[in-house]
Each structure stands twice: as structure tokens, then as C-alpha cells.
Amino acid sequence: MPRLYLIRHGKPSATWGGHDDDPGLDETGQAQADAARDWLLSRPEGERPTQVVSSPLRRCQETAAPTAQALGVPLEIDPRVGEIPTPRALSAEARPGWLQKAFQGTWAGIEGDLDYDGWRADIVASLVARGNTAVFSHYVAINGAVSKLLGDERVLAFRPDHTSITILETDGETLTLIAKGGEASTSVL
């Protein structure tokens, strides 16, 4: 079956709750993006991605760019693999606390104005049709896909590190988890 790689963005120049709502990568993040590209290109020909998809946010696009450039393909932007939507009534300053609370519970238990369990199902639906693709996404979105595939209702099914690569396979109708990406050694996102 065709492979699909779900990659968390590299280390950003600011974290959520910081001074920038859409930070790019810092120097470490740029090096991580290059390392992810090198790993993806080192796959055997039949497992190497031929398409590159990214969340709309800068940190994902900057992580995806080296891979797209090396493959000579356009970078496709897909909001469905973007960051978890913040409830409309929540201020940017309140987002970190809201996320921390969400991380302690289940998808159905997240407080907000969205069906977050449905949101993670939409992520999986967007991935199932994407064989031979490298998809650059976010901590929570990756957890959404992995937890759905594992049948795990917890928001945090694992702690994907920056540029960790989760390997999936798809036949165009089903999505199978082959291996989770590397996990962060600390609780800092």
C-alpha cells in the first residue's frame, strides 16, 4: 500500500501564547526541516513521497519547503491538517490554558464550539486519499489522527517531537498506522 508520512513541524521561533500567532522556524527548526527532508528522500523509491502537503501556518510551510523543493513539486496547503481551532469566544491569551485542559481529557470532552471528535475524523478523511505524500502538520492534529486510528479517546495519544515522522499506509479507503514518530522527552510543546 502507498505510504503516507505525517510530520510535525520543526521548532518554531515562538510557542503558543508567545509574541507571534504564526511564527516561522528558528535555526534549530530549519535544521530539523532539512533532516526531515533528508530522511524522506532516503526512503526506497516505492516508499518515497511524491507529493507534499502542509498546514496553512508558517512553521509547517517552512518545514515542508525543503522537501517540496527537493522533490520538485508544489507545496499544497490543506487547512484540514491545520492547528486545532480555538473556540471563537476564547481570547489568544486564554488559548494556552484551554489547550492544557483539553490535553488532560478526551476528544468528546473538549469545551468549545466545535465537534472536536468530528474534527479529528476530518483529519483522517483528508489523509486517507493521500498515498505517497508527506503531510506537515501539528502536535494536536497528529494526535487527532493517531488517536482515531488507535481507537483511543484521549486527546494525547502520544507526544510527537518536532519533525517526528509518523508512518501510515492507505489504500484510498482505509488508513493504517505503521509506526508513531519519535516522542518528545519533555512536556514542553
Coordinates of N, CA and C in Angstrom, one line a residue:
M1 N 0.8 -1.2 0.0 CA 0.0 0.0 0.0 C 0.9 1.3 0.0
P2 N 0.4 2.3 -0.6 CA 1.2 3.6 -0.6 C 1.4 4.1 0.8
R3 N 2.6 4.7 1.0 CA 3.0 5.2 2.3 C 2.5 6.7 2.4
L4 N 2.3 7.1 3.6 CA 1.9 8.5 3.9 C 2.7 8.8 5.2
Y5 N 3.4 10.0 5.1 CA 4.2 10.4 6.2 C 3.6 11.7 6.9
L6 N 3.3 11.6 8.2 CA 2.7 12.7 8.9 C 3.8 13.3 9.8
I7 N 4.2 14.5 9.5 CA 5.4 15.1 10.1 C 5.0 16.3 10.9
R8 N 5.4 16.4 12.2 CA 5.2 17.6 12.9 C 6.2 18.6 12.5
H9 N 5.8 19.9 12.5 CA 6.6 21.0 12.1 C 7.9 21.0 13.0
G10 N 8.9 21.7 12.5 CA 10.1 21.9 13.2 C 9.9 22.9 14.3
K11 N 11.0 23.1 15.1 CA 10.9 24.0 16.3 C 10.7 25.5 15.8
P12 N 9.5 26.1 16.3 CA 9.2 27.4 15.9 C 10.0 28.5 16.7
S13 N 10.0 29.7 16.2 CA 10.7 30.8 16.8 C 10.0 31.3 18.0
A14 N 8.7 30.9 18.2 CA 7.9 31.3 19.3 C 6.9 30.2 19.6
T15 N 6.4 30.0 20.8 CA 5.5 29.0 21.1 C 4.1 29.6 21.3
W16 N 3.0 28.8 21.3 CA 1.7 29.3 21.5 C 1.7 30.1 22.8
G17 N 0.9 31.2 22.7 CA 0.9 32.1 23.9 C 2.0 33.1 23.9
G18 N 2.9 33.0 22.8 CA 4.0 33.9 22.7 C 3.7 35.2 22.0
H19 N 4.7 35.9 21.5 CA 4.5 37.2 20.8 C 4.0 37.1 19.4
D20 N 4.0 35.9 18.8 CA 3.7 35.8 17.4 C 2.7 34.6 17.2
D21 N 1.5 35.0 16.6 CA 0.5 34.0 16.4 C 0.8 33.0 15.3
D22 N 1.7 33.3 14.4 CA 2.1 32.4 13.3 C 3.6 32.5 13.1
P23 N 4.4 32.0 14.1 CA 5.8 32.0 13.9 C 6.3 31.1 12.9
G24 N 7.5 31.5 12.3 CA 8.2 30.6 11.4 C 9.1 29.7 12.3
L25 N 10.1 29.1 11.6 CA 11.0 28.3 12.3 C 12.2 29.0 12.9
D26 N 12.8 28.6 14.0 CA 14.1 29.1 14.4 C 15.2 28.3 13.7
E27 N 16.4 28.6 14.1 CA 17.6 28.0 13.5 C 17.5 26.4 13.6
T28 N 17.2 26.0 14.8 CA 17.1 24.6 15.1 C 16.0 24.0 14.2
G29 N 14.8 24.7 14.1 CA 13.7 24.2 13.3 C 14.1 24.1 11.8
Q30 N 14.9 25.0 11.3 CA 15.4 24.9 9.9 C 16.2 23.7 9.7
A31 N 17.1 23.4 10.7 CA 18.0 22.2 10.6 C 17.1 20.9 10.7
Q32 N 16.1 21.0 11.5 CA 15.1 19.8 11.6 C 14.4 19.6 10.3
A33 N 14.0 20.7 9.6 CA 13.3 20.6 8.4 C 14.2 19.9 7.3
D34 N 15.5 20.3 7.3 CA 16.4 19.7 6.4 C 16.6 18.2 6.7
A35 N 16.7 17.9 8.0 CA 16.9 16.5 8.4 C 15.6 15.7 8.0
A36 N 14.4 16.2 8.1 CA 13.2 15.5 7.7 C 13.2 15.3 6.2
R37 N 13.6 16.3 5.5 CA 13.7 16.1 4.0 C 14.7 15.0 3.7
D38 N 15.9 15.0 4.3 CA 16.9 14.0 4.0 C 16.4 12.6 4.3
W39 N 15.7 12.5 5.4 CA 15.1 11.1 5.8 C 14.1 10.7 4.8
L40 N 13.2 11.6 4.4 CA 12.1 11.3 3.4 C 12.7 10.9 2.1
L41 N 13.7 11.6 1.7 CA 14.4 11.3 0.4 C 15.2 10.0 0.4
S42 N 15.6 9.6 1.6 CA 16.4 8.4 1.7 C 15.5 7.1 1.7
R43 N 14.2 7.2 1.6 CA 13.3 6.1 1.6 C 13.5 5.4 0.2
P44 N 13.3 4.1 0.2 CA 13.3 3.4 -1.1 C 12.3 4.0 -2.1
E45 N 12.6 4.0 -3.4 CA 11.8 4.7 -4.4 C 10.3 4.4 -4.2
G46 N 9.9 3.2 -4.0 CA 8.5 2.9 -3.8 C 7.8 3.5 -2.6
E47 N 8.7 3.9 -1.6 CA 8.1 4.5 -0.3 C 8.4 6.0 -0.2
R48 N 9.1 6.6 -1.2 CA 9.4 8.0 -1.1 C 8.2 8.8 -1.5
P49 N 7.9 9.9 -0.8 CA 6.7 10.7 -1.1 C 6.9 11.4 -2.5
T50 N 5.8 11.6 -3.2 CA 5.8 12.3 -4.5 C 5.0 13.6 -4.4
Q51 N 4.3 13.8 -3.3 CA 3.5 15.0 -3.0 C 3.8 15.5 -1.6
V52 N 3.7 16.8 -1.5 CA 3.9 17.5 -0.2 C 2.7 18.4 0.1
V53 N 2.2 18.2 1.3 CA 1.0 18.9 1.8 C 1.4 19.6 3.1
S54 N 0.9 20.8 3.4 CA 1.2 21.5 4.6 C -0.1 22.2 5.2
S55 N -0.1 22.3 6.5 CA -1.0 23.2 7.2 C -0.7 24.6 6.7
P56 N -1.7 25.5 6.8 CA -1.5 26.9 6.3 C -0.5 27.7 7.2
L57 N -0.2 27.2 8.4 CA 0.7 28.0 9.2 C 2.1 28.0 8.8
R58 N 2.8 29.1 9.1 CA 4.2 29.3 8.6 C 5.2 28.2 9.1
R59 N 5.1 27.8 10.3 CA 6.0 26.8 10.8 C 5.9 25.5 10.1
C60 N 4.7 25.1 9.6 CA 4.6 23.9 8.8 C 5.1 24.1 7.4
Q61 N 4.7 25.2 6.8 CA 5.1 25.5 5.4 C 6.6 25.6 5.3
E62 N 7.3 26.2 6.3 CA 8.7 26.3 6.3 C 9.4 24.9 6.5
T63 N 8.7 24.1 7.3 CA 9.3 22.7 7.5 C 9.1 21.9 6.2
A64 N 8.0 22.1 5.5 CA 7.7 21.3 4.3 C 8.5 21.8 3.1
A65 N 8.9 23.1 3.0 CA 9.5 23.7 1.9 C 10.7 22.9 1.4
P66 N 11.7 22.5 2.2 CA 12.9 21.8 1.7 C 12.5 20.5 1.0
T67 N 11.5 19.8 1.5 CA 11.1 18.5 0.9 C 10.4 18.8 -0.5
A68 N 9.5 19.8 -0.5 CA 8.9 20.1 -1.8 C 9.9 20.5 -2.8
Q69 N 10.8 21.4 -2.4 CA 11.9 21.8 -3.3 C 12.7 20.7 -3.8
A70 N 13.1 19.8 -2.9 CA 14.0 18.7 -3.3 C 13.3 17.7 -4.3
L71 N 12.0 17.6 -4.1 CA 11.2 16.7 -5.0 C 10.7 17.4 -6.3
G72 N 10.9 18.7 -6.3 CA 10.4 19.5 -7.4 C 8.9 19.5 -7.6
V73 N 8.2 19.5 -6.5 CA 6.7 19.5 -6.6 C 6.2 20.8 -5.8
P74 N 5.0 21.2 -6.2 CA 4.4 22.3 -5.5 C 4.0 21.9 -4.1
L75 N 4.0 22.9 -3.2 CA 3.5 22.7 -1.8 C 2.0 22.9 -1.8
E76 N 1.3 21.9 -1.5 CA -0.2 22.0 -1.4 C -0.6 22.4 0.0
I77 N -1.4 23.4 0.2 CA -1.9 23.9 1.5 C -3.2 23.3 1.8
D78 N -3.4 22.6 2.9 CA -4.6 22.0 3.3 C -5.0 22.4 4.7
P79 N -6.0 23.2 4.9 CA -6.4 23.7 6.2 C -6.9 22.5 7.1
R80 N -7.3 21.4 6.5 CA -7.8 20.3 7.3 C -6.7 19.6 8.1
V81 N -5.4 19.8 7.8 CA -4.3 19.3 8.6 C -3.7 20.4 9.5
G82 N -4.5 21.5 9.6 CA -4.0 22.7 10.4 C -4.2 22.5 11.9
E83 N -3.9 23.6 12.6 CA -3.9 23.6 14.1 C -5.3 23.5 14.5
I84 N -5.5 22.9 15.7 CA -6.8 22.7 16.3 C -7.5 24.1 16.5
P85 N -8.7 24.3 16.0 CA -9.4 25.6 16.1 C -9.7 26.0 17.5
T86 N -9.4 27.2 17.8 CA -9.7 27.8 19.2 C -11.2 28.2 19.2
P87 N -11.9 28.0 20.3 CA -13.3 28.4 20.3 C -13.4 29.9 20.0
R88 N -14.4 30.4 19.3 CA -14.5 31.8 18.9 C -14.5 32.7 20.0
A89 N -15.1 32.4 21.1 CA -15.2 33.3 22.3 C -13.9 33.4 23.1
L90 N -12.9 32.6 22.8 CA -11.7 32.5 23.6 C -10.7 33.5 23.1
S91 N -10.1 34.2 24.0 CA -9.0 35.1 23.6 C -7.7 34.4 23.4
A92 N -6.8 35.0 22.6 CA -5.5 34.4 22.4 C -4.8 34.1 23.7
E93 N -4.9 35.0 24.7 CA -4.2 34.8 25.9 C -4.8 33.6 26.7
A94 N -6.0 33.3 26.5 CA -6.7 32.1 27.2 C -6.4 30.8 26.5
R95 N -5.9 30.8 25.2 CA -5.7 29.6 24.5 C -4.8 28.6 25.2
P96 N -3.6 29.0 25.7 CA -2.7 28.0 26.4 C -3.4 27.3 27.5
G97 N -4.2 27.9 28.3 CA -4.9 27.3 29.4 C -6.0 26.3 28.9
W98 N -6.7 26.7 27.8 CA -7.7 25.9 27.2 C -7.0 24.6 26.6
L99 N -5.9 24.8 25.9 CA -5.2 23.6 25.4 C -4.8 22.7 26.5
Q100 N -4.2 23.2 27.6 CA -3.7 22.4 28.7 C -4.8 21.6 29.3
K101 N -6.0 22.2 29.4 CA -7.2 21.5 29.9 C -7.6 20.4 29.0
A102 N -7.6 20.7 27.7 CA -8.0 19.7 26.6 C -7.1 18.5 26.6
F103 N -5.8 18.8 26.9 CA -4.8 17.7 26.8 C -5.0 16.7 28.0
Q104 N -5.7 17.1 29.0 CA -6.0 16.2 30.1 C -7.2 15.3 29.9
G105 N -7.9 15.5 28.8 CA -9.2 14.8 28.7 C -9.3 14.0 27.4
T106 N -10.6 13.9 27.0 CA -10.9 13.2 25.8 C -11.4 14.1 24.7
W107 N -11.4 13.6 23.4 CA -11.9 14.5 22.3 C -13.3 14.9 22.5
A108 N -14.2 14.1 23.0 CA -15.6 14.4 23.2 C -15.7 15.4 24.3
G109 N -14.8 15.5 25.2 CA -14.8 16.4 26.4 C -14.2 17.8 26.2
I110 N -13.7 18.0 25.1 CA -13.1 19.4 24.9 C -14.2 20.4 24.8
E111 N -14.0 21.5 25.6 CA -15.0 22.5 25.7 C -14.8 23.5 24.5
G112 N -15.8 23.8 23.8 CA -15.7 24.7 22.7 C -16.9 24.7 21.8
D113 N -16.8 25.4 20.7 CA -18.0 25.5 19.8 C -17.8 24.6 18.6
L114 N -17.0 23.6 18.7 CA -16.8 22.7 17.5 C -16.9 21.2 18.0
D115 N -17.3 20.4 17.2 CA -17.3 18.9 17.5 C -15.8 18.5 17.2
Y116 N -15.0 18.4 18.3 CA -13.6 18.1 18.1 C -13.3 16.7 17.7
D117 N -14.2 15.8 18.1 CA -14.1 14.4 17.7 C -14.4 14.3 16.2
G118 N -15.3 15.1 15.7 CA -15.6 15.2 14.3 C -14.4 15.9 13.5
W119 N -13.7 16.8 14.2 CA -12.6 17.5 13.6 C -11.5 16.5 13.4
R120 N -11.2 15.6 14.3 CA -10.2 14.6 14.1 C -10.6 13.6 13.1
A121 N -11.9 13.3 12.9 CA -12.3 12.4 11.9 C -12.1 13.0 10.5
D122 N -12.3 14.4 10.4 CA -12.0 15.1 9.2 C -10.5 15.0 8.8
I123 N -9.6 15.0 9.8 CA -8.2 14.9 9.5 C -7.9 13.5 8.9
V124 N -8.5 12.5 9.5 CA -8.2 11.1 8.9 C -8.8 11.0 7.5
A125 N -10.0 11.6 7.3 CA -10.6 11.6 6.0 C -9.7 12.3 5.0
S126 N -9.1 13.4 5.4 CA -8.2 14.1 4.4 C -7.0 13.3 4.1
L127 N -6.5 12.5 5.1 CA -5.3 11.7 4.9 C -5.5 10.4 4.0
V128 N -6.7 9.8 4.2 CA -6.9 8.5 3.6 C -6.7 8.5 2.1
A129 N -7.0 9.6 1.4 CA -6.8 9.7 0.0 C -5.4 10.1 -0.5
R130 N -4.5 10.3 0.4 CA -3.2 10.8 0.1 C -2.0 9.8 0.2
G131 N -2.0 8.9 -0.7 CA -0.9 8.0 -0.8 C 0.4 8.7 -1.3
N132 N 1.5 8.2 -0.9 CA 2.8 8.7 -1.4 C 3.0 10.2 -1.1
T133 N 2.5 10.6 0.1 CA 2.5 12.0 0.4 C 3.2 12.3 1.8
A134 N 3.9 13.4 1.8 CA 4.4 13.9 3.1 C 3.5 15.0 3.6
V135 N 2.9 14.9 4.7 CA 2.0 15.9 5.3 C 2.6 16.5 6.5
F136 N 2.7 17.8 6.5 CA 3.4 18.6 7.6 C 2.3 19.2 8.4
S137 N 2.2 18.9 9.7 CA 1.1 19.3 10.5 C 1.5 19.6 11.9
H138 N 0.6 19.5 12.9 CA 0.8 20.0 14.2 C 0.6 18.9 15.3
Y139 N 1.1 19.2 16.4 CA 1.1 18.3 17.6 C -0.4 17.7 17.8
V140 N -1.3 18.6 17.9 CA -2.7 18.2 18.3 C -3.3 17.5 17.1
A141 N -3.1 18.0 15.9 CA -3.7 17.4 14.7 C -3.2 15.9 14.5
I142 N -1.9 15.8 14.7 CA -1.3 14.4 14.6 C -1.9 13.5 15.7
N143 N -2.0 14.0 16.9 CA -2.7 13.3 17.9 C -4.1 12.9 17.5
G144 N -4.8 13.8 16.9 CA -6.1 13.5 16.4 C -6.2 12.3 15.5
A145 N -5.3 12.3 14.5 CA -5.2 11.2 13.5 C -4.8 9.9 14.2
V146 N -3.8 10.0 15.0 CA -3.2 8.7 15.6 C -4.2 8.2 16.6
S147 N -4.8 9.0 17.4 CA -5.8 8.5 18.4 C -7.0 7.9 17.8
K148 N -7.4 8.5 16.6 CA -8.6 8.0 15.9 C -8.2 6.6 15.4
L149 N -7.0 6.4 14.8 CA -6.6 5.1 14.2 C -6.4 4.1 15.3
L150 N -6.0 4.5 16.5 CA -5.8 3.6 17.6 C -7.1 3.3 18.4
G151 N -8.2 4.0 18.1 CA -9.4 3.9 18.9 C -9.2 4.4 20.3
D152 N -8.4 5.4 20.5 CA -8.0 6.0 21.8 C -8.8 7.3 21.9
E153 N -9.6 7.5 22.9 CA -10.4 8.7 23.0 C -9.7 9.8 23.7
R154 N -8.5 9.5 24.2 CA -7.7 10.6 24.9 C -7.2 11.6 23.8
V155 N -7.1 12.8 24.2 CA -6.6 13.8 23.3 C -5.1 13.6 23.0
L156 N -4.4 13.2 24.0 CA -2.9 13.0 23.8 C -2.7 11.5 23.7
A157 N -2.6 10.9 22.5 CA -2.3 9.5 22.3 C -0.7 9.3 22.4
F158 N 0.0 10.4 22.1 CA 1.5 10.3 22.2 C 2.0 11.8 22.1
R159 N 3.3 12.0 22.3 CA 3.9 13.3 22.3 C 4.9 13.5 21.1
P160 N 4.4 13.7 19.9 CA 5.3 13.8 18.8 C 6.2 15.0 18.9
D161 N 7.5 14.7 18.8 CA 8.6 15.7 18.9 C 8.6 16.5 17.6
H162 N 9.3 17.6 17.6 CA 9.4 18.4 16.4 C 10.0 17.6 15.3
T163 N 9.4 17.6 14.2 CA 9.8 16.9 12.9 C 9.8 15.3 13.1
S164 N 9.0 14.9 14.1 CA 8.9 13.4 14.2 C 8.0 13.0 13.0
I165 N 8.3 11.8 12.5 CA 7.6 11.3 11.3 C 6.8 10.1 11.6
T166 N 5.5 10.2 11.6 CA 4.6 9.1 11.8 C 4.3 8.5 10.5
I167 N 4.4 7.1 10.4 CA 4.3 6.5 9.1 C 2.9 5.8 9.1
L168 N 2.2 6.0 8.0 CA 0.9 5.5 7.7 C 0.8 4.8 6.4
E169 N -0.1 4.0 6.1 CA -0.4 3.4 4.8 C -1.8 3.6 4.5
T170 N -2.1 3.8 3.2 CA -3.5 3.9 2.8 C -3.7 3.2 1.5
D171 N -4.9 2.7 1.3 CA -5.3 2.1 0.0 C -6.4 3.0 -0.7
G172 N -6.5 4.2 -0.1 CA -7.5 5.1 -0.7 C -8.9 5.0 0.0
E173 N -9.0 3.9 0.8 CA -10.3 3.8 1.6 C -10.1 3.6 3.1
T174 N -8.9 3.0 3.4 CA -8.6 2.8 4.8 C -7.2 3.4 5.1
L175 N -7.0 3.7 6.3 CA -5.7 4.3 6.8 C -5.2 3.4 7.9
T176 N -3.9 3.0 7.8 CA -3.3 2.1 8.8 C -2.1 2.8 9.4
L177 N -2.0 2.8 10.7 CA -0.8 3.3 11.4 C 0.3 2.2 11.3
I178 N 1.4 2.6 10.8 CA 2.6 1.6 10.7 C 3.5 1.9 11.9
A179 N 3.8 3.2 12.2 CA 4.7 3.5 13.3 C 4.5 4.9 13.7
K180 N 4.4 5.1 15.0 CA 4.4 6.5 15.5 C 5.8 7.1 15.4
G181 N 5.8 8.5 15.2 CA 7.0 9.2 15.2 C 7.7 9.3 16.5
G182 N 8.9 9.8 16.5 CA 9.6 10.0 17.8 C 8.9 10.9 18.7
E183 N 9.0 10.6 20.0 CA 8.3 11.4 21.0 C 9.2 12.4 21.7
A184 N 8.6 13.5 22.1 CA 9.3 14.5 22.9 C 9.7 14.0 24.2
S185 N 10.9 14.3 24.7 CA 11.3 13.8 26.0 C 10.9 14.7 27.2
T186 N 10.3 15.9 26.8 CA 9.8 16.8 27.9 C 8.3 17.1 27.6
S187 N 7.7 17.8 28.5 CA 6.3 18.1 28.4 C 6.1 19.4 27.6
V188 N 7.1 20.1 27.3 CA 7.0 21.3 26.6 C 6.7 21.1 25.1
L189 N 5.7 21.8 24.6 CA 5.3 21.6 23.2 C 6.2 22.5 22.4

